[in-house]
PDB file of C-alpha atoms and ligand atoms in Angstrom:
ATOM      1  CA  UNK A   1      67.284 197.108  48.371  1.00  0.00           C
ATOM      2  CA  UNK A   2      65.082 194.280  49.623  1.00  0.00           C
ATOM      3  CA  UNK A   3      62.614 194.756  52.398  1.00  0.00           C
ATOM      4  CA  UNK A   4      62.099 191.710  54.549  1.00  0.00           C
ATOM      5  CA  UNK A   5      59.013 191.417  56.631  1.00  0.00           C
ATOM      6  CA  UNK A   6      58.610 188.702  59.162  1.00  0.00           C
ATOM      7  CA  UNK A   7      55.086 187.730  60.099  1.00  0.00           C
ATOM      8  CA  UNK A   8      54.626 187.094  63.794  1.00  0.00           C
ATOM      9  CA  UNK A   9      51.977 184.435  64.326  1.00  0.00           C
ATOM     10  CA  UNK A  10      49.185 184.786  66.881  1.00  0.00           C
ATOM     11  CA  UNK A  11      50.838 181.743  68.549  1.00  0.00           C
ATOM     12  CA  UNK A  12      54.053 183.696  69.121  1.00  0.00           C
ATOM     13  CA  UNK A  13      52.233 186.860  70.168  1.00  0.00           C
ATOM     14  CA  UNK A  14      50.202 185.045  72.817  1.00  0.00           C
ATOM     15  CA  UNK A  15      53.379 183.577  74.324  1.00  0.00           C
ATOM     16  CA  UNK A  16      53.552 180.139  72.693  1.00  0.00           C
ATOM     17  CA  UNK A  17      52.709 176.821  74.297  1.00  0.00           C
ATOM     18  CA  UNK A  18      53.692 177.985  77.782  1.00  0.00           C
ATOM     19  CA  UNK A  19      50.971 180.644  77.877  1.00  0.00           C
ATOM     20  CA  UNK A  20      48.427 178.464  76.037  1.00  0.00           C
ATOM     21  CA  UNK A  21      48.938 175.798  78.713  1.00  0.00           C
ATOM     22  CA  UNK A  22      48.486 178.389  81.479  1.00  0.00           C
ATOM     23  CA  UNK A  23      45.216 179.512  79.873  1.00  0.00           C
ATOM     24  CA  UNK A  24      43.809 176.012  79.322  1.00  0.00           C
ATOM     25  CA  UNK A  25      44.875 174.839  82.799  1.00  0.00           C
ATOM     26  CA  UNK A  26      43.094 177.844  84.308  1.00  0.00           C
ATOM     27  CA  UNK A  27      40.080 177.126  82.056  1.00  0.00           C
ATOM     28  CA  UNK A  28      39.723 173.527  83.338  1.00  0.00           C
ATOM     29  CA  UNK A  29      40.334 174.607  86.938  1.00  0.00           C
ATOM     30  CA  UNK A  30      37.527 177.163  86.631  1.00  0.00           C
ATOM     31  CA  UNK A  31      35.337 174.472  85.072  1.00  0.00           C
ATOM     32  CA  UNK A  32      36.064 172.160  88.004  1.00  0.00           C
ATOM     33  CA  UNK A  33      35.572 174.702  90.772  1.00  0.00           C
ATOM     34  CA  UNK A  34      33.023 177.344  89.698  1.00  0.00           C
ATOM     35  CA  UNK A  35      29.395 176.356  90.314  1.00  0.00           C
ATOM     36  CA  UNK A  36      28.363 178.450  87.283  1.00  0.00           C
ATOM     37  CA  UNK A  37      30.228 176.014  85.012  1.00  0.00           C
ATOM     38  CA  UNK A  38      28.856 172.830  86.605  1.00  0.00           C
ATOM     39  CA  UNK A  39      26.695 171.865  83.628  1.00  0.00           C
ATOM     40  CA  UNK A  40      29.699 172.187  81.295  1.00  0.00           C
ATOM     41  CA  UNK A  41      31.852 170.161  83.721  1.00  0.00           C
ATOM     42  CA  UNK A  42      29.258 167.390  83.830  1.00  0.00           C
ATOM     43  CA  UNK A  43      29.480 166.927  80.039  1.00  0.00           C
ATOM     44  CA  UNK A  44      33.181 166.084  80.304  1.00  0.00           C
ATOM     45  CA  UNK A  45      34.865 162.882  81.467  1.00  0.00           C
ATOM     46  CA  UNK A  46      35.780 162.550  85.160  1.00  0.00           C
ATOM     47  CA  UNK A  47      39.476 162.742  84.271  1.00  0.00           C
ATOM     48  CA  UNK A  48      40.263 166.082  82.624  1.00  0.00           C
ATOM     49  CA  UNK A  49      43.987 165.300  82.215  1.00  0.00           C
ATOM     50  CA  UNK A  50      43.591 164.281  78.531  1.00  0.00           C
ATOM     51  CA  UNK A  51      41.733 167.550  77.843  1.00  0.00           C
ATOM     52  CA  UNK A  52      44.421 169.572  79.634  1.00  0.00           C
ATOM     53  CA  UNK A  53      46.824 168.001  77.145  1.00  0.00           C
ATOM     54  CA  UNK A  54      44.794 168.189  73.922  1.00  0.00           C
ATOM     55  CA  UNK A  55      43.215 171.677  74.097  1.00  0.00           C
ATOM     56  CA  UNK A  56      46.527 173.624  74.302  1.00  0.00           C
ATOM     57  CA  UNK A  57      47.959 171.508  71.489  1.00  0.00           C
ATOM     58  CA  UNK A  58      44.856 172.119  69.377  1.00  0.00           C
ATOM     59  CA  UNK A  59      45.108 175.865  70.021  1.00  0.00           C
ATOM     60  CA  UNK A  60      48.850 175.827  69.242  1.00  0.00           C
ATOM     61  CA  UNK A  61      48.393 174.525  65.690  1.00  0.00           C
ATOM     62  CA  UNK A  62      45.256 176.579  65.156  1.00  0.00           C
ATOM     63  CA  UNK A  63      47.088 179.819  66.033  1.00  0.00           C
ATOM     64  CA  UNK A  64      50.104 179.157  63.816  1.00  0.00           C
ATOM     65  CA  UNK A  65      52.368 177.122  66.107  1.00  0.00           C
ATOM     66  CA  UNK A  66      53.405 173.426  66.210  1.00  0.00           C
ATOM     67  CA  UNK A  67      50.829 171.153  64.582  1.00  0.00           C
ATOM     68  CA  UNK A  68      51.187 168.215  67.033  1.00  0.00           C
ATOM     69  CA  UNK A  69      47.427 167.826  67.650  1.00  0.00           C
ATOM     70  CA  UNK A  70      46.597 168.229  63.958  1.00  0.00           C
ATOM     71  CA  UNK A  71      49.199 165.641  62.880  1.00  0.00           C
ATOM     72  CA  UNK A  72      47.786 163.205  65.462  1.00  0.00           C
ATOM     73  CA  UNK A  73      44.191 163.862  64.310  1.00  0.00           C
ATOM     74  CA  UNK A  74      44.303 164.069  60.523  1.00  0.00           C
ATOM     75  CA  UNK A  75      41.060 165.327  58.998  1.00  0.00           C
ATOM     76  CA  UNK A  76      39.321 165.723  62.366  1.00  0.00           C
ATOM     77  CA  UNK A  77      36.892 168.643  62.298  1.00  0.00           C
ATOM     78  CA  UNK A  78      36.534 170.262  65.714  1.00  0.00           C
ATOM     79  CA  UNK A  79      33.040 171.599  65.035  1.00  0.00           C
ATOM     80  CA  UNK A  80      31.572 168.331  63.675  1.00  0.00           C
ATOM     81  CA  UNK A  81      33.161 166.212  66.438  1.00  0.00           C
ATOM     82  CA  UNK A  82      31.237 168.367  68.940  1.00  0.00           C
ATOM     83  CA  UNK A  83      27.771 167.731  67.426  1.00  0.00           C
ATOM     84  CA  UNK A  84      27.425 164.477  69.418  1.00  0.00           C
ATOM     85  CA  UNK A  85      27.707 166.387  72.728  1.00  0.00           C
ATOM     86  CA  UNK A  86      24.359 168.147  72.188  1.00  0.00           C
ATOM     87  CA  UNK A  87      25.732 171.585  73.043  1.00  0.00           C
ATOM     88  CA  UNK A  88      23.003 174.130  73.828  1.00  0.00           C
ATOM     89  CA  UNK A  89      23.177 177.889  74.348  1.00  0.00           C
ATOM     90  CA  UNK A  90      23.738 177.554  78.102  1.00  0.00           C
ATOM     91  CA  UNK A  91      26.716 175.189  77.852  1.00  0.00           C
ATOM     92  CA  UNK A  92      28.218 177.084  74.895  1.00  0.00           C
ATOM     93  CA  UNK A  93      27.992 180.311  76.940  1.00  0.00           C
ATOM     94  CA  UNK A  94      29.632 178.574  79.918  1.00  0.00           C
ATOM     95  CA  UNK A  95      32.536 177.454  77.691  1.00  0.00           C
ATOM     96  CA  UNK A  96      32.968 180.957  76.221  1.00  0.00           C
ATOM     97  CA  UNK A  97      32.714 182.652  79.635  1.00  0.00           C
ATOM     98  CA  UNK A  98      35.162 180.238  81.316  1.00  0.00           C
ATOM     99  CA  UNK A  99      37.666 180.734  78.484  1.00  0.00           C
ATOM    100  CA  UNK A 100      37.358 184.535  78.616  1.00  0.00           C
ATOM    101  CA  UNK A 101      37.844 184.424  82.404  1.00  0.00           C
ATOM    102  CA  UNK A 102      40.887 182.137  82.034  1.00  0.00           C
ATOM    103  CA  UNK A 103      42.497 184.498  79.510  1.00  0.00           C
ATOM    104  CA  UNK A 104      41.790 187.487  81.780  1.00  0.00           C
ATOM    105  CA  UNK A 105      43.288 185.670  84.787  1.00  0.00           C
ATOM    106  CA  UNK A 106      46.468 184.654  82.931  1.00  0.00           C
ATOM    107  CA  UNK A 107      46.730 188.182  81.459  1.00  0.00           C
ATOM    108  CA  UNK A 108      49.121 187.584  78.531  1.00  0.00           C
ATOM    109  CA  UNK A 109      51.524 190.486  78.013  1.00  0.00           C
ATOM    110  CA  UNK A 110      50.113 191.349  74.569  1.00  0.00           C
ATOM    111  CA  UNK A 111      46.644 192.478  75.650  1.00  0.00           C
ATOM    112  CA  UNK A 112      45.414 193.035  72.080  1.00  0.00           C
ATOM    113  CA  UNK A 113      46.078 189.436  70.977  1.00  0.00           C
ATOM    114  CA  UNK A 114      44.639 188.168  74.277  1.00  0.00           C
ATOM    115  CA  UNK A 115      41.386 190.015  73.606  1.00  0.00           C
ATOM    116  CA  UNK A 116      41.312 188.819  69.988  1.00  0.00           C
ATOM    117  CA  UNK A 117      41.797 185.233  71.199  1.00  0.00           C
ATOM    118  CA  UNK A 118      38.958 185.540  73.706  1.00  0.00           C
ATOM    119  CA  UNK A 119      36.685 187.048  71.025  1.00  0.00           C
ATOM    120  CA  UNK A 120      37.329 184.431  68.353  1.00  0.00           C
ATOM    121  CA  UNK A 121      36.973 181.506  70.806  1.00  0.00           C
ATOM    122  CA  UNK A 122      33.792 183.101  72.122  1.00  0.00           C
ATOM    123  CA  UNK A 123      32.348 183.140  68.592  1.00  0.00           C
ATOM    124  CA  UNK A 124      33.530 179.585  67.886  1.00  0.00           C
ATOM    125  CA  UNK A 125      31.986 178.228  71.094  1.00  0.00           C
ATOM    126  CA  UNK A 126      28.656 180.046  70.704  1.00  0.00           C
ATOM    127  CA  UNK A 127      28.556 178.884  67.071  1.00  0.00           C
ATOM    128  CA  UNK A 128      28.569 175.261  68.301  1.00  0.00           C
ATOM    129  CA  UNK A 129      25.232 175.674  70.130  1.00  0.00           C
ATOM    130  CA  UNK A 130      22.266 173.914  68.576  1.00  0.00           C
ATOM    131  CA  UNK A 131      19.435 175.674  70.344  1.00  0.00           C
TER     132      UNK A 131
HETATM  133  C1  HEM B 201      30.711 175.229  72.885  1.00  0.00           C
HETATM  134  C2  HEM B 201      31.008 174.681  74.043  1.00  0.00           C
HETATM  135  C3  HEM B 201      31.815 173.406  74.143  1.00  0.00           C
HETATM  136  C4  HEM B 201      31.462 172.296  74.847  1.00  0.00           C
HETATM  137  C5  HEM B 201      30.203 172.122  75.680  1.00  0.00           C
HETATM  138  C6  HEM B 201      32.511 171.314  74.652  1.00  0.00           C
HETATM  139  C7  HEM B 201      32.511 170.042  75.165  1.00  0.00           C
HETATM  140  C8  HEM B 201      33.450 169.077  74.911  1.00  0.00           C
HETATM  141  C9  HEM B 201      33.395 167.729  75.410  1.00  0.00           C
HETATM  142  C10 HEM B 201      32.273 167.152  76.282  1.00  0.00           C
HETATM  143  C11 HEM B 201      34.503 167.083  74.975  1.00  0.00           C
HETATM  144  C12 HEM B 201      34.897 165.625  75.279  1.00  0.00           C
HETATM  145  C13 HEM B 201      35.861 165.657  76.427  1.00  0.00           C
HETATM  146  C14 HEM B 201      35.754 164.527  77.396  1.00  0.00           C
HETATM  147  O1  HEM B 201      35.185 163.488  77.081  1.00  0.00           O
HETATM  148  O2  HEM B 201      36.252 164.700  78.523  1.00  0.00           O
HETATM  149  C15 HEM B 201      35.263 168.017  74.185  1.00  0.00           C
HETATM  150  C16 HEM B 201      36.450 167.744  73.581  1.00  0.00           C
HETATM  151  C17 HEM B 201      37.257 168.687  73.000  1.00  0.00           C
HETATM  152  N1  HEM B 201      36.940 170.005  72.781  1.00  0.00           N
HETATM  153 FE1  HEM B 201      35.213 170.918  73.283  1.00  0.00          FE
HETATM  154  N2  HEM B 201      33.481 171.847  73.849  1.00  0.00           N
HETATM  155  C18 HEM B 201      33.091 173.123  73.508  1.00  0.00           C
HETATM  156  C19 HEM B 201      33.796 174.008  72.717  1.00  0.00           C
HETATM  157  C20 HEM B 201      35.063 173.787  72.260  1.00  0.00           C
HETATM  158  C21 HEM B 201      35.846 174.752  71.506  1.00  0.00           C
HETATM  159  C22 HEM B 201      35.358 176.141  71.087  1.00  0.00           C
HETATM  160  C23 HEM B 201      37.055 174.165  71.272  1.00  0.00           C
HETATM  161  C24 HEM B 201      38.246 174.697  70.547  1.00  0.00           C
HETATM  162  C25 HEM B 201      38.581 175.953  70.505  1.00  0.00           C
HETATM  163  C26 HEM B 201      37.043 172.851  71.861  1.00  0.00           C
HETATM  164  C27 HEM B 201      38.092 171.957  71.850  1.00  0.00           C
HETATM  165  C28 HEM B 201      38.010 170.644  72.240  1.00  0.00           C
HETATM  166  C29 HEM B 201      39.107 169.687  72.096  1.00  0.00           C
HETATM  167  C30 HEM B 201      40.500 169.982  71.547  1.00  0.00           C
HETATM  168  C31 HEM B 201      38.621 168.465  72.544  1.00  0.00           C
HETATM  169  C32 HEM B 201      39.389 167.150  72.584  1.00  0.00           C
HETATM  170  C33 HEM B 201      39.298 166.522  71.226  1.00  0.00           C
HETATM  171  C34 HEM B 201      40.412 165.553  71.004  1.00  0.00           C
HETATM  172  O3  HEM B 201      41.571 165.888  71.238  1.00  0.00           O
HETATM  173  O4  HEM B 201      40.100 164.451  70.523  1.00  0.00           O
HETATM  174  N3  HEM B 201      35.811 172.653  72.444  1.00  0.00           N
HETATM  175  N4  HEM B 201      34.598 169.228  74.148  1.00  0.00           N
END
């Protein structure tokens, strides 16, 4: 008898690209409207449309889904490409807090993977702070 196990990726558990887009759209809307994220907003370009497109695609490949962003950006390291933005503790915290709020607001069905996603992105963002 053979036992087949099928691994379900974090990408599938979170709800795929549809839910990742809902989260990142909410994230940029919070960034645009909440005064507490104003400093973070000011670091970004006026037009956030390209970011609304690239962040969900980055997260898709990173969580085990389609690698569209990664194929379009071969060898690009997300952490090193952020060094030029001069991220400090305050702006890293704003990113992490806005993302956690966005995930809470979208409330993906699988609450455990939603919390894990918020935690790992929180650590990644805070790890990008220089001082
Ligand atoms: C620590 C706080 C962070 C700050 C302050 C920050 C800031 C920025 C800024 C200013 C840009 C350029 C966008 C523009 O010009 O409009 C950018 C691009 C980007 N960031 Fe961040 N970021 C942070 C954390 C993160 C994290 C944790 C991720 C991934 C999980 C991420 C993913 C991206 C992506 C995908 C791009 C676009 C890159 C591309 O497609 O070429 N950022 N970020």
